[in-house]
Amino acid sequence: MEEKVIFAPKTVKIKGGEILIRLLREEDGPQLALEEQAQGWSTTTEKFETRMRDFAAGACIPLCAELDGKPVGYVNLYKEPGGPFAGTGWPYIVDFAVLERVRGRGVGSALMEAVEALAAETSDTVCLGVGLHSGYGAAQRMYVLRGYVPDGSGVWYEGRVWDQYAPCVNDDELNLFLSKKLF
């Protein structure tokens, strides 16, 4: 019996070289966590361990961008969306990041091309949630330029639609949900 290929690694040209887009590996988590901590992020290896468990359970496909043999970015495609897209069956992009030291070279675009191509294998629409503080500014801009549109439900905080004029904290839990027609 032939084994199904979940994602075939591919080399992509970027500004100043090439990257390899491949499946995330267990050994990538500690390296990425250290790099993100050096950027001032509060990343732990736990989130990467969670992605690997979810991958083993068939819940997601975790992708990684590798430059010069080291992981420099990642994105995850989940089968079941959250937020306002729960129940649609649309693939759901989660936890997209590119290390600051390699931004502006096309790494993020290459990861998004790969994850959108994966999503297009099962759906004509893909969705995601993005944080609203300035740390997400580059991602917010990229999503809009790539054709993602807000769903219209407004701001979500801590997993639910946040009431108009209700106070909240501008942290990672404050999100806007967007979707994109793939074809």
Coordinates of N, CA and C in Angstrom, one line a residue:
M1 N 0.9 -1.2 0.0 CA 0.0 0.0 0.0 C 0.9 1.2 0.0
E2 N 0.6 2.2 -0.8 CA 1.4 3.4 -1.0 C 1.0 4.4 0.1
E3 N 2.0 5.0 0.8 CA 1.8 6.0 1.8 C 1.5 7.3 1.2
K4 N 0.5 8.0 1.7 CA 0.1 9.4 1.2 C 1.1 10.4 1.7
V5 N 1.6 11.2 0.8 CA 2.5 12.3 1.2 C 1.7 13.5 1.7
I6 N 1.9 13.9 2.9 CA 1.2 15.0 3.5 C 1.6 16.3 3.0
F7 N 2.9 16.5 2.9 CA 3.5 17.7 2.3 C 4.9 17.4 1.8
A8 N 5.1 17.6 0.5 CA 6.4 17.4 -0.1 C 7.3 18.6 0.1
P9 N 8.4 18.5 0.7 CA 9.3 19.7 0.9 C 9.6 20.4 -0.4
K10 N 9.7 21.7 -0.4 CA 10.0 22.4 -1.6 C 11.0 23.6 -1.4
T11 N 11.9 23.8 -2.3 CA 12.8 24.9 -2.2 C 12.2 26.1 -2.9
V12 N 12.3 27.2 -2.3 CA 11.7 28.5 -2.8 C 12.8 29.6 -2.8
K13 N 12.9 30.3 -3.9 CA 13.8 31.4 -4.0 C 13.2 32.6 -3.2
I14 N 14.1 33.2 -2.4 CA 13.8 34.4 -1.6 C 14.9 35.4 -1.9
K15 N 14.7 36.6 -1.4 CA 15.7 37.7 -1.5 C 17.0 37.2 -0.8
G16 N 18.1 37.1 -1.6 CA 19.3 36.7 -1.0 C 19.5 35.2 -0.8
G17 N 18.8 34.4 -1.5 CA 19.0 32.9 -1.4 C 17.8 32.1 -1.6
E18 N 17.8 31.0 -0.9 CA 16.7 30.0 -1.0 C 16.3 29.5 0.4
I19 N 15.1 29.1 0.6 CA 14.6 28.5 1.8 C 14.0 27.1 1.4
L20 N 13.9 26.3 2.4 CA 13.2 25.0 2.2 C 12.0 25.1 3.1
I21 N 10.8 24.8 2.4 CA 9.6 24.7 3.2 C 9.3 23.2 3.4
R22 N 9.2 22.8 4.6 CA 9.0 21.4 5.0 C 8.1 21.3 6.2
L23 N 7.8 20.0 6.6 CA 7.1 19.8 7.8 C 8.0 20.2 9.0
L24 N 7.3 20.8 10.0 CA 8.0 21.1 11.3 C 8.4 19.8 11.9
R25 N 9.6 19.8 12.5 CA 10.2 18.6 13.2 C 10.3 18.9 14.7
E26 N 10.3 17.9 15.5 CA 10.4 18.1 17.0 C 11.6 18.9 17.4
E27 N 12.7 18.7 16.7 CA 13.9 19.4 17.1 C 13.8 20.9 16.7
D28 N 12.9 21.3 15.9 CA 12.7 22.8 15.5 C 12.2 23.6 16.7
G29 N 11.4 23.0 17.5 CA 10.7 23.7 18.6 C 11.7 24.4 19.5
P30 N 12.7 23.7 20.1 CA 13.6 24.4 21.0 C 14.4 25.5 20.3
Q31 N 14.8 25.3 19.0 CA 15.6 26.3 18.3 C 14.7 27.5 18.1
L32 N 13.5 27.3 17.6 CA 12.6 28.5 17.4 C 12.3 29.2 18.7
A33 N 12.0 28.5 19.7 CA 11.7 29.1 21.0 C 12.9 30.0 21.5
L34 N 14.1 29.5 21.4 CA 15.3 30.3 21.8 C 15.4 31.6 20.9
E35 N 15.2 31.4 19.6 CA 15.3 32.6 18.7 C 14.2 33.6 19.1
E36 N 13.0 33.1 19.3 CA 11.9 34.0 19.6 C 12.1 34.7 21.0
Q37 N 12.6 34.0 21.9 CA 12.9 34.6 23.3 C 14.0 35.7 23.1
A38 N 14.9 35.5 22.2 CA 16.0 36.5 22.0 C 15.4 37.7 21.4
Q39 N 14.2 37.6 20.7 CA 13.5 38.8 20.2 C 12.6 39.5 21.2
G40 N 12.6 38.9 22.4 CA 11.8 39.5 23.5 C 10.4 38.8 23.6
W41 N 10.1 37.8 22.8 CA 8.8 37.1 22.9 C 8.9 36.1 24.1
S42 N 7.7 35.8 24.6 CA 7.6 34.9 25.7 C 7.3 33.4 25.3
T43 N 7.9 33.0 24.2 CA 7.7 31.7 23.6 C 8.3 30.6 24.5
T44 N 7.6 29.5 24.6 CA 8.1 28.3 25.2 C 8.1 27.2 24.2
T45 N 8.7 26.1 24.5 CA 8.7 24.9 23.5 C 7.3 24.2 23.6
E46 N 6.5 24.5 24.6 CA 5.2 23.9 24.7 C 4.3 24.0 23.5
K47 N 4.3 25.2 22.9 CA 3.5 25.4 21.7 C 3.9 24.5 20.5
F48 N 5.2 24.3 20.4 CA 5.7 23.5 19.3 C 5.4 22.0 19.6
E49 N 5.5 21.6 20.9 CA 5.1 20.3 21.3 C 3.6 20.0 21.0
T50 N 2.8 21.0 21.3 CA 1.4 20.9 21.0 C 1.1 20.7 19.5
R51 N 1.8 21.5 18.7 CA 1.6 21.4 17.3 C 2.0 19.9 16.8
M52 N 3.1 19.4 17.4 CA 3.5 18.1 17.0 C 2.5 17.0 17.4
R53 N 2.0 17.2 18.6 CA 0.9 16.2 19.1 C -0.3 16.3 18.2
D54 N -0.7 17.6 17.9 CA -1.9 17.8 17.0 C -1.6 17.2 15.6
F55 N -0.4 17.3 15.1 CA 0.0 16.7 13.8 C -0.1 15.1 13.9
A56 N 0.4 14.6 15.0 CA 0.3 13.1 15.2 C -1.1 12.6 15.2
A57 N -2.0 13.5 15.8 CA -3.4 13.1 15.9 C -4.2 13.4 14.6
G58 N -3.5 14.0 13.6 CA -4.2 14.3 12.4 C -5.0 15.6 12.4
A59 N -4.8 16.4 13.4 CA -5.6 17.6 13.5 C -5.0 18.8 12.7
C60 N -3.7 18.8 12.5 CA -3.0 19.9 11.8 C -1.8 19.4 10.9
I61 N -1.4 20.3 10.1 CA -0.2 20.1 9.3 C 0.7 21.3 9.7
P62 N 1.8 21.1 10.4 CA 2.7 22.2 10.8 C 3.9 22.3 9.7
L63 N 4.0 23.5 9.2 CA 5.1 23.8 8.2 C 6.2 24.6 8.8
C64 N 7.4 24.5 8.3 CA 8.5 25.2 8.8 C 9.3 25.7 7.6
A65 N 9.9 26.9 7.7 CA 10.8 27.5 6.7 C 12.2 27.3 7.3
E66 N 13.1 26.7 6.4 CA 14.4 26.5 6.9 C 15.4 27.3 6.0
L67 N 16.3 28.0 6.6 CA 17.3 28.8 5.9 C 18.7 28.4 6.4
D68 N 19.6 28.0 5.6 CA 20.9 27.6 6.0 C 20.9 26.5 7.0
G69 N 19.9 25.6 6.9 CA 19.8 24.4 7.8 C 19.2 24.7 9.1
K70 N 18.6 25.9 9.3 CA 18.0 26.3 10.6 C 16.6 26.8 10.4
P71 N 15.7 26.5 11.3 CA 14.3 26.9 11.1 C 14.2 28.5 11.4
V72 N 13.5 29.2 10.5 CA 13.3 30.6 10.6 C 11.9 31.1 10.6
G73 N 11.0 30.2 10.4 CA 9.5 30.5 10.4 C 8.7 29.3 10.4
Y74 N 7.4 29.5 10.7 CA 6.5 28.4 10.7 C 5.0 28.9 10.6
V75 N 4.2 27.9 10.2 CA 2.7 28.2 10.2 C 2.1 26.8 10.3
N76 N 0.8 26.8 10.8 CA 0.1 25.5 11.0 C -1.3 25.6 10.3
L77 N -1.7 24.5 9.7 CA -3.0 24.5 9.1 C -3.8 23.4 9.8
Y78 N -4.9 23.9 10.5 CA -5.8 23.0 11.2 C -7.0 22.7 10.4
K79 N -7.5 21.5 10.6 CA -8.7 21.0 9.8 C -10.0 21.7 10.3
E80 N -10.0 22.0 11.6 CA -11.3 22.6 12.2 C -11.0 24.0 12.7
P81 N -11.7 24.9 12.1 CA -11.5 26.3 12.5 C -12.2 26.7 13.8
G82 N -11.7 27.8 14.4 CA -12.3 28.3 15.6 C -13.0 29.6 15.4
G83 N -13.4 30.3 16.4 CA -14.0 31.6 16.3 C -15.3 31.6 15.5
P84 N -15.5 32.6 14.7 CA -16.7 32.7 13.9 C -16.8 31.6 12.8
F85 N -15.7 31.0 12.5 CA -15.7 30.0 11.4 C -15.9 28.6 11.9
A86 N -16.1 28.4 13.2 CA -16.4 27.0 13.7 C -17.6 26.4 13.0
G87 N -17.5 25.2 12.5 CA -18.5 24.5 11.9 C -18.5 24.6 10.3
T88 N -17.7 25.5 9.8 CA -17.7 25.7 8.3 C -16.9 24.6 7.6
G89 N -16.0 24.0 8.3 CA -15.1 23.0 7.7 C -13.9 23.6 6.9
W90 N -13.8 24.9 7.0 CA -12.7 25.6 6.3 C -11.4 25.3 7.0
P91 N -10.3 25.1 6.3 CA -9.0 25.0 6.9 C -8.7 26.3 7.6
Y92 N -7.9 26.2 8.7 CA -7.7 27.3 9.7 C -6.2 27.5 9.9
I93 N -5.7 28.6 9.5 CA -4.3 29.0 9.7 C -4.1 29.4 11.1
V94 N -3.1 28.8 11.8 CA -2.8 29.1 13.2 C -1.3 29.4 13.4
D95 N -1.0 30.4 14.2 CA 0.4 30.6 14.7 C 1.4 30.7 13.6
F96 N 1.3 31.7 12.8 CA 2.2 32.0 11.7 C 3.3 33.0 12.3
A97 N 4.5 32.7 12.0 CA 5.6 33.6 12.5 C 6.8 33.4 11.7
V98 N 7.6 34.5 11.5 CA 8.9 34.5 10.8 C 9.8 35.3 11.8
L99 N 11.0 34.8 12.0 CA 11.9 35.4 12.8 C 12.3 36.8 12.3
E100 N 12.3 37.8 13.2 CA 12.5 39.2 12.8 C 13.8 39.4 11.9
R101 N 14.8 38.6 12.2 CA 16.1 38.8 11.5 C 16.1 38.4 10.0
V102 N 15.0 37.7 9.6 CA 14.9 37.3 8.2 C 13.6 37.9 7.5
R103 N 12.9 38.8 8.2 CA 11.7 39.4 7.6 C 12.1 40.3 6.4
G104 N 11.2 40.4 5.5 CA 11.4 41.3 4.4 C 12.1 40.6 3.2
R105 N 12.3 39.3 3.3 CA 13.1 38.6 2.3 C 12.1 37.6 1.5
G106 N 10.9 37.5 1.9 CA 10.0 36.6 1.3 C 9.7 35.3 2.0
V107 N 10.2 35.1 3.2 CA 10.0 33.9 3.9 C 8.5 33.7 4.3
G108 N 7.9 34.8 4.8 CA 6.5 34.8 5.1 C 5.6 34.5 3.9
S109 N 5.9 35.1 2.8 CA 5.1 34.9 1.6 C 5.2 33.5 1.2
A110 N 6.4 32.9 1.2 CA 6.6 31.5 0.8 C 5.8 30.5 1.7
L111 N 5.9 30.8 3.0 CA 5.1 30.0 4.0 C 3.6 30.1 3.7
M112 N 3.1 31.3 3.4 CA 1.7 31.5 3.1 C 1.3 30.8 1.8
E113 N 2.1 30.9 0.8 CA 1.8 30.2 -0.5 C 1.7 28.7 -0.2
A114 N 2.6 28.2 0.6 CA 2.5 26.7 0.9 C 1.3 26.3 1.6
V115 N 1.0 27.1 2.7 CA -0.2 26.7 3.5 C -1.5 27.0 2.8
E116 N -1.6 28.0 1.9 CA -2.8 28.2 1.1 C -2.9 27.1 0.1
A117 N -1.8 26.6 -0.5 CA -1.9 25.5 -1.4 C -2.4 24.3 -0.7
L118 N -2.0 24.0 0.5 CA -2.5 22.9 1.2 C -4.0 23.0 1.5
A119 N -4.4 24.2 1.9 CA -5.8 24.5 2.2 C -6.7 24.3 1.0
A120 N -6.2 24.7 -0.2 CA -6.9 24.6 -1.4 C -7.1 23.1 -1.8
E121 N -6.4 22.2 -1.2 CA -6.6 20.8 -1.5 C -8.0 20.3 -1.0
T122 N -8.5 21.0 0.0 CA -9.7 20.5 0.7 C -10.9 21.5 0.7
S123 N -10.6 22.8 0.3 CA -11.6 23.8 0.5 C -11.3 25.0 -0.5
D124 N -12.4 25.7 -0.8 CA -12.2 26.9 -1.6 C -11.9 28.2 -0.8
T125 N -12.0 28.0 0.5 CA -11.8 29.1 1.5 C -10.9 28.7 2.6
V126 N -10.1 29.6 3.1 CA -9.2 29.4 4.2 C -9.4 30.6 5.2
C127 N -9.3 30.3 6.5 CA -9.5 31.4 7.5 C -8.4 31.4 8.5
L128 N -8.4 32.5 9.3 CA -7.4 32.7 10.3 C -7.9 33.8 11.3
G129 N -7.2 33.9 12.4 CA -7.4 35.0 13.4 C -6.1 35.7 13.5
V130 N -6.1 37.0 13.7 CA -4.9 37.7 13.9 C -5.0 38.7 15.1
G131 N -3.9 38.7 15.8 CA -3.9 39.6 17.0 C -3.9 41.1 16.5
L132 N -4.4 42.0 17.4 CA -4.5 43.4 17.0 C -3.5 44.3 17.6
H133 N -2.6 43.9 18.4 CA -1.5 44.8 18.9 C -0.4 44.9 17.9
S134 N 0.4 45.9 18.1 CA 1.5 46.2 17.1 C 2.4 45.1 16.7
G135 N 2.6 44.1 17.6 CA 3.4 43.0 17.3 C 2.9 42.2 16.1
Y136 N 1.6 42.3 15.8 CA 1.0 41.6 14.7 C 0.9 42.5 13.5
G137 N 1.5 43.7 13.5 CA 1.3 44.7 12.4 C 1.7 44.1 11.1
A138 N 2.9 43.5 11.0 CA 3.4 43.0 9.7 C 2.4 41.9 9.2
A139 N 1.9 41.0 10.1 CA 1.0 40.0 9.6 C -0.3 40.6 9.2
Q140 N -0.8 41.6 9.9 CA -2.1 42.2 9.5 C -2.0 42.7 8.1
R141 N -0.9 43.5 7.9 CA -0.7 44.1 6.6 C -0.6 43.0 5.5
M142 N 0.2 42.0 5.7 CA 0.3 40.9 4.7 C -1.0 40.2 4.4
Y143 N -1.8 39.9 5.5 CA -3.1 39.3 5.2 C -4.0 40.1 4.3
V144 N -4.0 41.4 4.6 CA -4.9 42.2 3.7 C -4.3 42.3 2.3
L145 N -3.0 42.4 2.1 CA -2.5 42.4 0.8 C -2.6 41.1 0.1
R146 N -2.8 40.0 0.8 CA -3.0 38.7 0.2 C -4.5 38.4 -0.1
G147 N -5.4 39.3 0.3 CA -6.8 39.2 0.0 C -7.7 38.7 1.1
Y148 N -7.2 38.6 2.3 CA -8.0 38.2 3.4 C -8.9 39.3 3.8
V149 N -10.2 39.0 4.2 CA -11.2 39.9 4.5 C -11.8 39.6 5.9
P150 N -12.0 40.6 6.7 CA -12.6 40.4 8.1 C -14.0 39.7 7.9
D151 N -14.4 38.9 8.9 CA -15.6 38.2 8.8 C -16.8 39.0 9.1
G152 N -16.6 40.2 9.8 CA -17.7 41.1 10.2 C -18.2 40.9 11.6
S153 N -17.7 39.9 12.3 CA -18.2 39.7 13.7 C -17.6 40.6 14.7
G154 N -16.6 41.4 14.3 CA -16.0 42.4 15.2 C -14.8 41.7 15.9
V155 N -14.4 42.4 17.0 CA -13.3 42.0 17.8 C -13.6 40.8 18.7
W156 N -12.8 39.9 18.8 CA -12.9 38.7 19.7 C -11.9 38.9 20.8
Y157 N -12.3 38.5 22.0 CA -11.3 38.5 23.1 C -11.5 37.3 24.0
E158 N -10.5 36.6 24.3 CA -10.5 35.4 25.1 C -11.5 34.4 24.5
G159 N -11.6 34.3 23.2 CA -12.4 33.2 22.6 C -13.8 33.5 22.3
R160 N -14.2 34.8 22.5 CA -15.6 35.1 22.2 C -15.7 36.6 21.7
V161 N -16.8 36.9 21.0 CA -17.1 38.2 20.5 C -17.1 39.1 21.7
W162 N -16.4 40.2 21.6 CA -16.3 41.2 22.7 C -17.3 42.2 22.5
D163 N -18.1 42.5 23.6 CA -19.2 43.5 23.5 C -18.6 44.9 23.2
Q164 N -19.4 45.6 22.4 CA -19.1 47.0 22.1 C -18.9 47.8 23.4
Y165 N -17.8 48.6 23.4 CA -17.4 49.4 24.5 C -16.9 48.7 25.8
A166 N -16.9 47.4 25.7 CA -16.4 46.6 26.9 C -14.9 46.8 27.0
P167 N -14.3 47.0 28.2 CA -12.9 47.1 28.3 C -12.2 45.7 28.1
C168 N -11.0 45.8 27.5 CA -10.2 44.6 27.3 C -8.7 44.9 27.4
V169 N -7.9 44.0 27.3 CA -6.5 44.2 27.3 C -6.0 43.9 25.9
N170 N -5.1 44.8 25.4 CA -4.6 44.6 24.0 C -3.4 43.6 24.1
D171 N -3.8 42.4 24.3 CA -2.8 41.3 24.4 C -3.0 40.3 23.2
D172 N -2.4 39.1 23.3 CA -2.5 38.2 22.2 C -3.9 37.6 22.1
E173 N -4.7 37.8 23.1 CA -6.1 37.2 23.0 C -7.1 38.1 22.3
L174 N -6.7 39.3 22.0 CA -7.5 40.3 21.2 C -7.3 40.0 19.7
N175 N -8.4 39.5 19.1 CA -8.2 39.1 17.7 C -9.3 39.6 16.8
L176 N -9.0 39.6 15.5 CA -9.9 39.8 14.4 C -9.8 38.6 13.5
F177 N -10.9 38.1 13.0 CA -11.0 36.9 12.2 C -11.2 37.3 10.7
L178 N -10.4 36.6 9.8 CA -10.4 36.9 8.4 C -10.5 35.6 7.6
S179 N -11.0 35.7 6.4 CA -11.1 34.6 5.5 C -10.6 35.0 4.1
K180 N -10.3 34.0 3.2 CA -9.9 34.3 1.8 C -10.5 33.2 0.9
K181 N -11.1 33.6 -0.2 CA -11.5 32.7 -1.2 C -10.2 32.3 -2.0
L182 N -10.0 31.0 -2.1 CA -8.7 30.6 -2.7 C -8.9 30.4 -4.3
F183 N -10.1 30.2 -4.7 CA -10.3 30.1 -6.2 C -11.8 30.2 -6.5

